[in-house]
Amino acid sequence: MKMKGLFITFEGTEGCGKSTQIALLAERLGALGRQVRTLREPGGTPIGEEIRHTLKHSEQNHAMTAEAELLLMNASRAQLVREVIRPALVAGEIVLCDRFYDSTMAYQGYGRELDLAKVKSVIEFAVGETKPDLTLFLHVPAEVSAERLRLRQSTLPVVRDRIEAADRKFFERVAHGYGVLAAGEPQRVKFVNGAQPVAAVCAQIWEVVQPLLP
Ligand code: TMP
């Protein structure tokens, strides 16, 4: 089926500023009369949001294995792709997704150290032909990421998040993984310096997005 829309994903470690930038881009595109849909992973569908809860906050999930985590992330994704993303793209919408399969490569592949070829094949099964046209990788130094995460955790009501509770070494591996992924696909994955002021990050993102608008 012909996809007329544009599929943009946002990636990065915790506290890289994705949510803020997605909201700003959606606002800008909306002001130009574009039909925009913002989504997040894991989640974005009723089934996906239940899976998100299981992955991040459920009381029982401390015993979750890396393999189960990989499959649940991709169960949520398989549902989102078919229930929402494909129909939206066929309808010509611009889909902005907070995380997609690069997160799985970075977190479950590099972070949890699962076999990268196996992780890739699970992703391929989940997404089929549905791949992002553009991926914005918001890069922030590890200290900035850790500080923003600490601030967020101190201002929001404390809700246990199993993934955020992982140790420093895990996040170092995730950050390294993102670097490798971005370098390996420079056409699709664009580096954005997420440590700049919000307006500067927004401007850098617009420079990359504008030429792709259908
Ligand atoms: P967030 O919505 O606050 O970014 O939380 C999502 C968490 O899930 C974040 O810690 C990254 C993690 N994640 C994975 O580990 N693998 C994945 O495939 C996705 C989409 C997210």
CSV table of C-alpha atoms and ligand atoms in Angstrom, one decimal, residues 11-12 14 18-19 40-42 52 55-56 69-70 73-74 77 98-108 112 152 161 163-164 170-171 178, ligand 1:
chain,number,residue,atom,x,y,z
A,11,GLU,CA,15.6,8.8,19.9
A,12,GLY,CA,18.0,9.4,22.8
A,14,GLU,CA,16.7,9.6,29.3
A,18,LYS,CA,12.6,14.4,23.1
A,19,SER,CA,9.2,15.1,24.6
A,40,ARG,CA,5.1,7.1,22.1
A,41,GLU,CA,6.7,3.8,22.5
A,42,PRO,CA,6.2,1.5,24.3
A,52,ARG,CA,4.0,-0.1,28.8
A,55,LEU,CA,7.3,-3.0,31.4
A,56,LYS,CA,7.9,0.2,33.5
A,69,GLU,CA,11.5,-7.2,27.8
A,70,LEU,CA,12.6,-7.4,24.2
A,73,MET,CA,8.6,-3.9,23.5
A,74,ASN,CA,8.0,-5.4,20.1
A,77,ARG,CA,5.3,-2.0,18.5
A,98,ASP,CA,8.8,9.2,20.7
A,99,ARG,CA,11.2,6.2,20.3
A,100,PHE,CA,10.9,3.3,17.8
A,101,TYR,CA,13.1,0.4,17.0
A,102,ASP,CA,16.5,2.1,17.5
A,103,SER,CA,15.5,2.2,21.2
A,104,THR,CA,15.3,-1.6,21.1
A,105,MET,CA,18.7,-1.9,19.5
A,106,ALA,CA,20.2,0.6,22.0
A,107,TYR,CA,18.5,-0.6,25.2
A,108,GLN,CA,17.9,-4.4,24.7
A,112,ARG,CA,21.0,-5.6,28.1
A,152,ARG,CA,12.5,14.9,36.8
A,161,ASP,CA,10.3,2.9,36.6
A,163,ILE,CA,14.2,0.7,33.2
A,164,GLU,CA,15.2,4.1,34.6
A,170,PHE,CA,23.8,0.1,31.5
A,171,PHE,CA,23.2,3.7,30.3
A,178,TYR,CA,23.1,4.9,19.9
B,1,TMP,P1,10.0,7.0,28.1
B,1,TMP,O1,8.7,7.0,27.4
B,1,TMP,O2,10.0,7.8,29.4
B,1,TMP,O3,11.2,7.3,27.2
B,1,TMP,O4,10.2,5.5,28.6
B,1,TMP,C1,10.4,4.5,27.8
B,1,TMP,C2,11.5,3.6,28.4
B,1,TMP,O5,11.5,2.3,27.7
B,1,TMP,C3,12.9,4.2,28.3
B,1,TMP,O6,13.6,3.9,29.5
B,1,TMP,C4,13.5,3.4,27.1
B,1,TMP,C5,12.8,2.1,27.2
B,1,TMP,N1,12.7,1.4,25.9
B,1,TMP,C6,13.4,0.3,25.6
B,1,TMP,O7,14.1,-0.2,26.5
B,1,TMP,N2,13.2,-0.4,24.4
B,1,TMP,C7,12.4,0.1,23.5
B,1,TMP,O8,12.3,-0.5,22.4
B,1,TMP,C8,11.6,1.3,23.7
B,1,TMP,C9,10.7,1.8,22.7
B,1,TMP,C10,11.8,1.9,24.9
